[in-house]
Coordinates of C-alpha atoms in Angstrom, one line a residue:
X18 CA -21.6 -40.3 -3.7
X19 CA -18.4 -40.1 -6.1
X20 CA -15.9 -36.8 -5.1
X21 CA -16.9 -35.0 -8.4
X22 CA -20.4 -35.5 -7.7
X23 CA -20.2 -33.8 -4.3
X24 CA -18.0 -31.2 -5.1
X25 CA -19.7 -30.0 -7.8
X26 CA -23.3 -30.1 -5.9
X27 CA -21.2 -28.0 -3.2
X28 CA -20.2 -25.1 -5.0
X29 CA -23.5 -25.0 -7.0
X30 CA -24.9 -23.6 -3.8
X31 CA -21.6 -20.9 -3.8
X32 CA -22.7 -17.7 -5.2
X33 CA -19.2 -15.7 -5.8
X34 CA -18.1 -17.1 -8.8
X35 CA -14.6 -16.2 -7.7
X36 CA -14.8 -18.5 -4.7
X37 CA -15.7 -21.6 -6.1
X38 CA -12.7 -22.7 -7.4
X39 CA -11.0 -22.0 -4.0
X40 CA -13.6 -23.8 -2.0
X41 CA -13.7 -26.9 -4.7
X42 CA -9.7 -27.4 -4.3
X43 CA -9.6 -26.7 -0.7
X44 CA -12.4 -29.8 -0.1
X45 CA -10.5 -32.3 -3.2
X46 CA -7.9 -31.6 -0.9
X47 CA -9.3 -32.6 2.3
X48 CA -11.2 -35.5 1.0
X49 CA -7.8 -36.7 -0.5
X50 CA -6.1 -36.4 2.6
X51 CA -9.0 -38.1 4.6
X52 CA -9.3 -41.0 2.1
X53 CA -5.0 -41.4 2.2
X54 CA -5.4 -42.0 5.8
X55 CA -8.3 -44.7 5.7
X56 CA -6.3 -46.2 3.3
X57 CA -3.3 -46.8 5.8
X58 CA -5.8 -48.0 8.0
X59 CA -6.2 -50.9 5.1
X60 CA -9.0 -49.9 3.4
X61 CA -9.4 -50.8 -0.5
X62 CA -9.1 -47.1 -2.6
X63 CA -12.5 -47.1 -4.0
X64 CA -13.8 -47.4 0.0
X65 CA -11.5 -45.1 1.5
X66 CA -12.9 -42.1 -1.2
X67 CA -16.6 -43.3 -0.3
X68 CA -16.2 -42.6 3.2
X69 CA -13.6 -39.8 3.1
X70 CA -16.8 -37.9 1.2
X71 CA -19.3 -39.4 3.5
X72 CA -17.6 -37.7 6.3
X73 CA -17.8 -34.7 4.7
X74 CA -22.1 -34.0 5.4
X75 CA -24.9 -33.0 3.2
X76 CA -23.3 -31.1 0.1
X77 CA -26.2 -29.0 0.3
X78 CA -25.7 -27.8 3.7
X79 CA -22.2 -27.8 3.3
X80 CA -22.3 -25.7 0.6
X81 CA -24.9 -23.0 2.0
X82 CA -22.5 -22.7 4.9
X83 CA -19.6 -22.2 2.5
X84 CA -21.0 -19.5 0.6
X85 CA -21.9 -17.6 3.7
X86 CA -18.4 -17.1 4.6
X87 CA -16.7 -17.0 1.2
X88 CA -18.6 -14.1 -0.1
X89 CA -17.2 -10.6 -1.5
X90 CA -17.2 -8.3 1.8
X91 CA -17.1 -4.4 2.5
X92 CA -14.7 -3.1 5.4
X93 CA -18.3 -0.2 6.6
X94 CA -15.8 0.7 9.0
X95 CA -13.3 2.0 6.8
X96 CA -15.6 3.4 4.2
X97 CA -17.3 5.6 6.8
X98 CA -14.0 6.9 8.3
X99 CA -13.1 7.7 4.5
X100 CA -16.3 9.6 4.3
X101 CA -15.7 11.5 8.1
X102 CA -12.4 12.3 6.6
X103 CA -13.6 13.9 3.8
X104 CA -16.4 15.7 4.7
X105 CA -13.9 17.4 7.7
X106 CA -11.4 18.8 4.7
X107 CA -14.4 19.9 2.4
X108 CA -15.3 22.0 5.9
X109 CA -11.9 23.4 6.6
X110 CA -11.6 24.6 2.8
X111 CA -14.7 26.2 3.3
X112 CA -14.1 28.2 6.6
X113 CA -10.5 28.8 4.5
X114 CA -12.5 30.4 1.5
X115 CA -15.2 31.7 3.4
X116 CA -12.8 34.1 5.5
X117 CA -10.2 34.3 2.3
X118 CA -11.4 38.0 2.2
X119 CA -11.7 40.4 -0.9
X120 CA -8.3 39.7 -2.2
X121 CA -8.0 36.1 -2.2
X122 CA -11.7 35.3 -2.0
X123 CA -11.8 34.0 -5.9
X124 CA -9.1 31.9 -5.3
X125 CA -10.3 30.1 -1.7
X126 CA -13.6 29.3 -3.7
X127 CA -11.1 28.3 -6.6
X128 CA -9.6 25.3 -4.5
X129 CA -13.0 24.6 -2.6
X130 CA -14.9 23.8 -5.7
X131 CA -11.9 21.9 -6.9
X132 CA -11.6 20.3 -3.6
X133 CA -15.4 19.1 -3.6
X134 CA -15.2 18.2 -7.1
X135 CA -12.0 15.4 -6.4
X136 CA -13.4 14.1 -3.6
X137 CA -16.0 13.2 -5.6
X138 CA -14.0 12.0 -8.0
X139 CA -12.0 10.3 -5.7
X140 CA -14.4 8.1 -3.8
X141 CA -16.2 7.3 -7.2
X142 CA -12.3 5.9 -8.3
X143 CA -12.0 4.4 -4.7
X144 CA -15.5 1.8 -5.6
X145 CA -14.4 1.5 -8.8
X146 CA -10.6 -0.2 -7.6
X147 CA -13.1 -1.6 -4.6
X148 CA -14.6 -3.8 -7.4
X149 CA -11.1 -5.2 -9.2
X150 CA -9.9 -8.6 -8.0
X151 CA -6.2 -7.3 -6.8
X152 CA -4.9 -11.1 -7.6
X153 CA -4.7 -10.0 -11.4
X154 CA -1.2 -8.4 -10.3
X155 CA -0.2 -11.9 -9.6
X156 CA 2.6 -12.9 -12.3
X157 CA 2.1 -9.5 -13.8
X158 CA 3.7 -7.1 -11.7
X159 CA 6.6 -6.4 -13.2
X160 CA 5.2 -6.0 -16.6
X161 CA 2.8 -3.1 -15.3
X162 CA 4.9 -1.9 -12.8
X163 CA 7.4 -1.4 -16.2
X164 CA 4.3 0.0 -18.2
X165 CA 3.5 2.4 -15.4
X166 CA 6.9 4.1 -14.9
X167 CA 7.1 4.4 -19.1
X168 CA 3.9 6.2 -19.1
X169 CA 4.9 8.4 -16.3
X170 CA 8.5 9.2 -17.7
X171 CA 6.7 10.1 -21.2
X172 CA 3.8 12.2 -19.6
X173 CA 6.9 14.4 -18.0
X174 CA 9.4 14.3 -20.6
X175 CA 6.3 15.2 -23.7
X176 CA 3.3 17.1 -21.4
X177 CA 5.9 18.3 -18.2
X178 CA 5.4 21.6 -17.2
X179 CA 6.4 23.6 -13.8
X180 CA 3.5 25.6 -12.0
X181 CA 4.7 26.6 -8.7
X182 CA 7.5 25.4 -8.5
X183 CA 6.1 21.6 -8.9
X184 CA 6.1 19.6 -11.5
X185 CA 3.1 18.8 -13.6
X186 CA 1.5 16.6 -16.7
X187 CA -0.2 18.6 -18.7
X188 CA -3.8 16.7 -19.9
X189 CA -5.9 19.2 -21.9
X190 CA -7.3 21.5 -18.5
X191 CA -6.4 18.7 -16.1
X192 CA -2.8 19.5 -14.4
X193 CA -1.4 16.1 -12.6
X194 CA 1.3 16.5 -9.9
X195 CA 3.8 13.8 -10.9
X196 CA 4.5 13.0 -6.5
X197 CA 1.1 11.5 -6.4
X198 CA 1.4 9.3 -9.2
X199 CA 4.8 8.0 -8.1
X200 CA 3.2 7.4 -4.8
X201 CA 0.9 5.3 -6.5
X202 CA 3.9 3.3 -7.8
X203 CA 4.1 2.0 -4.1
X204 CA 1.9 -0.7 -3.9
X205 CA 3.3 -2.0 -7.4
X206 CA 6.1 -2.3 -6.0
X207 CA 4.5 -4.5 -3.6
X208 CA 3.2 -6.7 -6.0
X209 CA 6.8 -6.7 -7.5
X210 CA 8.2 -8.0 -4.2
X211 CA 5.6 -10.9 -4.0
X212 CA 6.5 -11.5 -7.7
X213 CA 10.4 -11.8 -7.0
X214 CA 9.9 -14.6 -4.3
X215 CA 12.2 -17.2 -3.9
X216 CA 15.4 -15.2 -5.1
X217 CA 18.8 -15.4 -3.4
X218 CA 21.6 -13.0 -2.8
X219 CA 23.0 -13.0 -6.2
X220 CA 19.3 -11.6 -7.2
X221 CA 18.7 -8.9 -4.9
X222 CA 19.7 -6.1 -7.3
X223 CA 16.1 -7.0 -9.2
X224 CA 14.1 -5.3 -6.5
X225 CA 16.9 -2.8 -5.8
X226 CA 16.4 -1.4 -9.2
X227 CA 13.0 -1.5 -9.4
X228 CA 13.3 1.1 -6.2
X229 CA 15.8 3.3 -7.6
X230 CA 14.2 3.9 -10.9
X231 CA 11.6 5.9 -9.3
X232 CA 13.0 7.6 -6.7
X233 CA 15.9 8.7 -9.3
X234 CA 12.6 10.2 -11.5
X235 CA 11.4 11.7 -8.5
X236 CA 14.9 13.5 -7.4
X237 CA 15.1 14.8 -11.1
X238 CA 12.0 16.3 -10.8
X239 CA 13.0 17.5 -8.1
X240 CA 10.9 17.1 -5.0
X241 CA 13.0 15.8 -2.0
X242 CA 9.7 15.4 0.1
X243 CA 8.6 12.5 -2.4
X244 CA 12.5 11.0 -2.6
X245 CA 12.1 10.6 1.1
X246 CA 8.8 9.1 1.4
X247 CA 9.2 6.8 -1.5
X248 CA 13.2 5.5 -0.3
X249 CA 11.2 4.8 3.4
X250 CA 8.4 3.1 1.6
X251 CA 10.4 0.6 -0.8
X252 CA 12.9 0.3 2.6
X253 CA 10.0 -0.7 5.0
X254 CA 8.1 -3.1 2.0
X255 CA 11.8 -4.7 1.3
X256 CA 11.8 -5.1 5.2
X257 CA 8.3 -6.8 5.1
X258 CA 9.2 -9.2 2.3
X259 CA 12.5 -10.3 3.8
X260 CA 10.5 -11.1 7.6
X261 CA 8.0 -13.3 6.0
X262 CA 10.8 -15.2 4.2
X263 CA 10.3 -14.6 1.0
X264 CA 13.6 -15.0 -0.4
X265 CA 16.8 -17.3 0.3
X266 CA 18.7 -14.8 2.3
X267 CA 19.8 -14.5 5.9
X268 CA 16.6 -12.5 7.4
X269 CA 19.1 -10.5 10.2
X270 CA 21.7 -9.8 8.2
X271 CA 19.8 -8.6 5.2
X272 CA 17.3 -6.2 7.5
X273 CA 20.6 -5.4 8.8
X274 CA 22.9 -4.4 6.1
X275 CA 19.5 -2.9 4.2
X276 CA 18.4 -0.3 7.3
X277 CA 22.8 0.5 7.8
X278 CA 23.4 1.1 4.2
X279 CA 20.3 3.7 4.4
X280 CA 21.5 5.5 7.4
X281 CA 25.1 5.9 5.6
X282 CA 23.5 6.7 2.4
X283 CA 21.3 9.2 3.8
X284 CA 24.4 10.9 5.8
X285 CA 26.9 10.6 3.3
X286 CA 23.5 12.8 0.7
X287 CA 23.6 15.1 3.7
X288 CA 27.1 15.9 4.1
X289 CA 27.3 16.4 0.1
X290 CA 24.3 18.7 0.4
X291 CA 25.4 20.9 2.9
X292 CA 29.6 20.8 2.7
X293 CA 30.1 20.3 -1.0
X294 CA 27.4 22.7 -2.4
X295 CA 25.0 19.9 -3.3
X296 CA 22.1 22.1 -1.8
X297 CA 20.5 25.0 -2.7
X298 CA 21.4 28.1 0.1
X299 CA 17.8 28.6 1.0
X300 CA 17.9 24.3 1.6
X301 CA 21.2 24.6 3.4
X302 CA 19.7 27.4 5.8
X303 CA 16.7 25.8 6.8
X304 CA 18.5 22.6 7.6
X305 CA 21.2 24.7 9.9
X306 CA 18.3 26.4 11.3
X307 CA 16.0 23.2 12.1
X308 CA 19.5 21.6 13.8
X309 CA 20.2 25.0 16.0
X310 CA 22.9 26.2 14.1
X311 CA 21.4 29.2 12.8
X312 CA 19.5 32.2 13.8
X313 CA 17.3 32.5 11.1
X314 CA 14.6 30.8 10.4
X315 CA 12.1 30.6 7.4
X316 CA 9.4 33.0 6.9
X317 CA 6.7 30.4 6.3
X318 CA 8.6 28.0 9.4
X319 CA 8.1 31.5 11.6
X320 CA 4.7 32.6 10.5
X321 CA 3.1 29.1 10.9
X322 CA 5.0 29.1 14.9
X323 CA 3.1 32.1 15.2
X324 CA -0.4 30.8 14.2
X325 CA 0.4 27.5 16.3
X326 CA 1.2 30.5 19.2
X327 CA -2.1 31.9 18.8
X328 CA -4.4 29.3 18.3
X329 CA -6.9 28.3 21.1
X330 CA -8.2 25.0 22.8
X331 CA -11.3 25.5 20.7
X332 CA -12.6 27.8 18.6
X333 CA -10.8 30.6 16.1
X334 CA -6.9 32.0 17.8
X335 CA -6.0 35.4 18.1
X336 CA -5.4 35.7 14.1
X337 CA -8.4 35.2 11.6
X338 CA -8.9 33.3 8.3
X339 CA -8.3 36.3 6.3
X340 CA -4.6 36.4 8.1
X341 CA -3.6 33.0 7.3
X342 CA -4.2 33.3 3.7
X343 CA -2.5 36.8 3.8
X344 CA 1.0 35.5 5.8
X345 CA 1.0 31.9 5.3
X346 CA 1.3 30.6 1.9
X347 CA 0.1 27.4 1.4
X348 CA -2.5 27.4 4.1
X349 CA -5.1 25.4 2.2
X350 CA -2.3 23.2 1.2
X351 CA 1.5 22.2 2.8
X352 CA 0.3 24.2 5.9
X353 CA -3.1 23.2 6.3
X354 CA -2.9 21.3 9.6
X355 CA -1.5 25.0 11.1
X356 CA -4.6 26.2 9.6
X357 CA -6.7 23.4 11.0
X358 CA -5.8 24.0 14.2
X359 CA -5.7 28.2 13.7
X360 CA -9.2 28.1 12.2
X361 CA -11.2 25.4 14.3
X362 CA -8.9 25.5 17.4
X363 CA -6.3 22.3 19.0
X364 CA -9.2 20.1 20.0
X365 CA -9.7 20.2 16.1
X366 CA -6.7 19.5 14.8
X367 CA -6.3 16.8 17.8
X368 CA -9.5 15.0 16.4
X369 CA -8.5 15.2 12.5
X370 CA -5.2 13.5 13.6
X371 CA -6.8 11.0 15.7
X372 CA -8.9 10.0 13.2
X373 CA -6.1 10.1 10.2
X374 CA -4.4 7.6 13.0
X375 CA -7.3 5.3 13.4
X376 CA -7.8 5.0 9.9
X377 CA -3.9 3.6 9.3
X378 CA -4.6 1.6 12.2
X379 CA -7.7 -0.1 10.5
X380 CA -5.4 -0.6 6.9
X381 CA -3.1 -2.3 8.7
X382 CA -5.1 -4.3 10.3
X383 CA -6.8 -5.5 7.5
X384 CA -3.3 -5.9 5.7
X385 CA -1.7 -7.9 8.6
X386 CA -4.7 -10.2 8.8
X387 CA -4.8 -11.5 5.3
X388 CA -4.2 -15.3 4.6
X389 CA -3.0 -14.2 0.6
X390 CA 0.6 -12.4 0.7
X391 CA -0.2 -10.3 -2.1
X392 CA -3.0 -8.9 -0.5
X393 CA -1.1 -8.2 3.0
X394 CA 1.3 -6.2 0.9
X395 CA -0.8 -4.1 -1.3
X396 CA -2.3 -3.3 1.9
X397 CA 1.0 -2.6 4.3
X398 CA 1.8 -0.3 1.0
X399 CA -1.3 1.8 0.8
X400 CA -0.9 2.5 4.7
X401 CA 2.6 3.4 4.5
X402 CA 1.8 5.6 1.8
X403 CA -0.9 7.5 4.0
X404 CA 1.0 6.7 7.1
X405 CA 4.7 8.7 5.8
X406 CA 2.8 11.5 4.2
X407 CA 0.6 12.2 7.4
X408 CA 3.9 12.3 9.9
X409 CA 5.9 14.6 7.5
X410 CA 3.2 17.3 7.0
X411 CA 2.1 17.1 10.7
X412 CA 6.3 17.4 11.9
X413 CA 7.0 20.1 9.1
X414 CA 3.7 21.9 10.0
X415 CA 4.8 21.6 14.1
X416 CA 8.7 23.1 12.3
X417 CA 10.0 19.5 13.8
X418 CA 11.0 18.5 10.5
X419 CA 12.8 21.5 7.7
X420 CA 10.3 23.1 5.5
X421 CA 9.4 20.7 2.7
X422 CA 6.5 20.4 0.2
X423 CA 4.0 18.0 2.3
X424 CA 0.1 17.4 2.0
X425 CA -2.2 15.5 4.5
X426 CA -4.3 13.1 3.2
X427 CA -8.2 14.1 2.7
X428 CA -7.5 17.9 3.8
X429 CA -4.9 19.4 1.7
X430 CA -6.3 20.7 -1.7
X431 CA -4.7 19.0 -5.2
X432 CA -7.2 16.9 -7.5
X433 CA -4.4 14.4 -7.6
X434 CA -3.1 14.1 -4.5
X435 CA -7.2 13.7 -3.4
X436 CA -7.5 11.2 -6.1
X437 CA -5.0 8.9 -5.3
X438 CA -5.5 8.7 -1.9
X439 CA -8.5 7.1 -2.9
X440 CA -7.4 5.2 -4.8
X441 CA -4.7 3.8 -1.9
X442 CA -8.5 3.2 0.1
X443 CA -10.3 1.3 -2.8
X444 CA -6.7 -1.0 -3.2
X445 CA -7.4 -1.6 0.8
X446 CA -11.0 -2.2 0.3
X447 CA -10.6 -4.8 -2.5
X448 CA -8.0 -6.3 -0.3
X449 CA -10.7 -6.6 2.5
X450 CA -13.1 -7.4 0.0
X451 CA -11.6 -10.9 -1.3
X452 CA -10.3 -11.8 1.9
X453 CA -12.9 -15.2 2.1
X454 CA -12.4 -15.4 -1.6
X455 CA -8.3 -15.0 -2.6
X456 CA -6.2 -17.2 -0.3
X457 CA -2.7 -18.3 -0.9
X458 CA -1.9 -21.5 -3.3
X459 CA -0.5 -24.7 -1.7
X460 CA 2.8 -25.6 -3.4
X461 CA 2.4 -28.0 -5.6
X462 CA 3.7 -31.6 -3.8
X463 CA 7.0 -32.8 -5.6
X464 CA 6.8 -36.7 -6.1
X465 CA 9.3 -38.7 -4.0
X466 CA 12.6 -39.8 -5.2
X467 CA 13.0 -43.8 -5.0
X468 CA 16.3 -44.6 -4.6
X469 CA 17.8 -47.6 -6.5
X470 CA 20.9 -49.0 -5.7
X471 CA 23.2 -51.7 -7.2
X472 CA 26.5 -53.4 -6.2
X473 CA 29.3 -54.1 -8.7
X474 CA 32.8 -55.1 -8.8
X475 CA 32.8 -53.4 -5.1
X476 CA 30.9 -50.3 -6.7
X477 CA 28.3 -49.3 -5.4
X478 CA 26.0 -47.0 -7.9
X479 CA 22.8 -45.4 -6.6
X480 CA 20.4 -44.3 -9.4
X481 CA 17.1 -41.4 -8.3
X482 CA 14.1 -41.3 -10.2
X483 CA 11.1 -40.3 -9.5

């Protein structure tokens, strides 16, 4: 049987379209590199293919096998925690709203409807990216990544309006918090990494700017809390990049001189923010008081201590509902682990954290374990998104971190917020999902310089062609 002849009878028994291709290379190669070694054992061309294919078995069977493991897949695992996750925040919000009390009742069933409405939303957007093939950002990253941060810029600059002190887009009755959709901008800038491979020193501003363009939007906003996670996000995915050798560059030094540059940076921001006036005075005194150097503290940093004070192993604290939403704004929102474990007691909140862990264990082991780069990084981004935003809401919440804007993941209400972290889970599962299908390309074998050389007039004069 010819090659052509086999491979094609091969992947006719391959039912993912998008695996075929893969599967028909991987086998031309193998049956090339078969036949080149029966060839050096002196067989005739022609002979050497025959038996390379031969060796291969029944097409058929070959094929059936194939398909069975090169066939879309669905991390059930990571789905179900998704869906554990989510039902847990539609409960808090509804023990927050059910004990809201007169006052503040229309506005706790306010954020629960809108909270069960997203999370609908969200996991309906989650199977939707689920079904994309992620290897489209291949060769395009920078392109949409450029498109993306446009269409951001323009939402703020034409539709930008402040509600809350936050920073909005206005879309008819839809409001979208602009932090969410530059956390979104994370794994692009993955993809932008992966896109920049091969570059030296004298080209490492390229992914250096394509940092500091967003975080520079997101300080003009302002929100700090977003600054902070995105700098740590592009920092840890530069790190990444640079550790799988993907550019020419010393991998030590460059981790190096990346990570010190950040700690001077970020000392020399807070010296300016706290000796020259670069911070507001409320800012300045929440810092002093988190580093011991002031008495006073925060009202909202005090009255969430107070709740933690209260709270018991199990069960409601000393406090009820009704109190939270009385003395701690932002209870359903940038305090609502306090609340968590106010409401439904420490075993509670120890439980939603555990499982908020185990599911950015599970991302980035399905990011770690992929043979395609692209994928491993769209997937170490997603989980450093989820992973950054649930350590600074659970240290600001436990007043180990100065009071900043912070939601967790799946709890905290915001339609946006809700949505994208959805989104971050459908990226993951279409990661997982072409895992058998989307594998890194082989580079393409350069052909091997002959070297001529010729004697004359005592010159000798060496000619290389290929």
């Amino acid at each position: 049987m010819k090659p052509e002849e086999y491979l094609h009878t091969v992947t006719d028994q391959i039912r993912c379209a998008g695996a075929r291709d893969m599967v028909e290379e991987e086998l031309r190669e193998h049956i090339r590199d078969q036949a080149e070694a029966y060839e050096a054992e002196g067989m005739f061309e022609e002979e050497a293919l025959e038996k390379a294919v031969r060796d291969m078995g029944d097409p058929v069977e070959t094929g059936v096998a194939l398909d069975r493991i090169h066939r879309p897949h669905m991390s059930w695992g990571t789905l179900a925690l998704a869906g554990a996750l989510g039902i847990f925040g539609i409960v808090l919000q509804a023990a927050l709203a059910a004990g809201s009390g007169n006052a503040s009742g229309s506005a706790g069933m306010y954020w629960l409807n809108g909270h069960i409405r997203y999370t609908i939303l969200g996991i309906v957007l989650m199977l939707a990216v689920y079904r994309l093939d992620y290897t489209v950002l291949a060769g395009r990253a920078r392109r949409i990544a450029a498109v993306y941060l446009i269409m951001v810029t323009a939402g703020i600059l034409l539709f930008g309006s402040l509600h809350a002190g936050a920073v909005y887009i206005d879309a008819g009755s839809m409001h979208v918090s602009v932090p969410p959709l530059l956390y979104l901008y994370i794994p692009l800038y993955g993809a932008v990494l992966y896109d920049c491979r091969g570059i030296g020193y004298r080209d490492m501003w390229k992914p250096l700017l394509w940092a500091l363009v967003p975080a520079w939007i997101s300080w003009r906003i302002p929100s700090l809390s977003a600054t902070m996670i995105l700098l740590a996000a592009f920092a840890l995915l530069f790190s990444v990049a640079v550790w799988h050798s993907w550019y020419r560059v010393n991998r030590k030094k460059t981790l190096a001189v990346l990570w010190g540059g950040m700690a001077a940076l970020f000392l020399a921001w807070l010296g300016y923010g706290i000796l020259a006036g670069g911070f507001a005075e409320y800012q300045v005194a929440r810092i002093m008081a988190f580093l011991g150097k002031s008495s006073d503290s925060s009202y909202v940093s005090e009255m969430a201590r107070q709740f933690l004070k209260g709270s018991r192993l199990a069960g409601g604290g000393i406090t009820k509902t009704s109190g939270l939403w009385e003395s701690l704004p932002g209870c359903n929102s940038e305090y609502v682990f306090v609340s968590l474990v106010a409401t439904f007691g420490i075993l509670a909140g120890t439980l939603a954290a555990a499982l908020i862990v185990y599911l950015i264990i599970r991302i980035f082991r399905i990011a770690l374990h992929q043979k395609n780069q692209l994928g491993m990084i769209l997937g170490c981004a997603s989980g450093l998104v989820f992973l950054l935003q649930s350590v600074m809401h659970i240290m600001v919440n436990l007043n180990l971190l100065p009071a900043v804007a912070s939601n967790l993941p799946f709890f905290s209400v915001g339609g946006s917020q809700l949505a994208v972290s959805y989104i971050l889970l459908g990226i993951v599962l279409s990661v997982y999902r072409y895992k058998d299908i989307r594998r890194e390309k082989r580079p393409e074998k350069q052909p091997e310089k002959k070297v001529h050389t010729w004697s004359l007039g005592g010159w000798t004069i060496t000619n290389r062609s290929s």
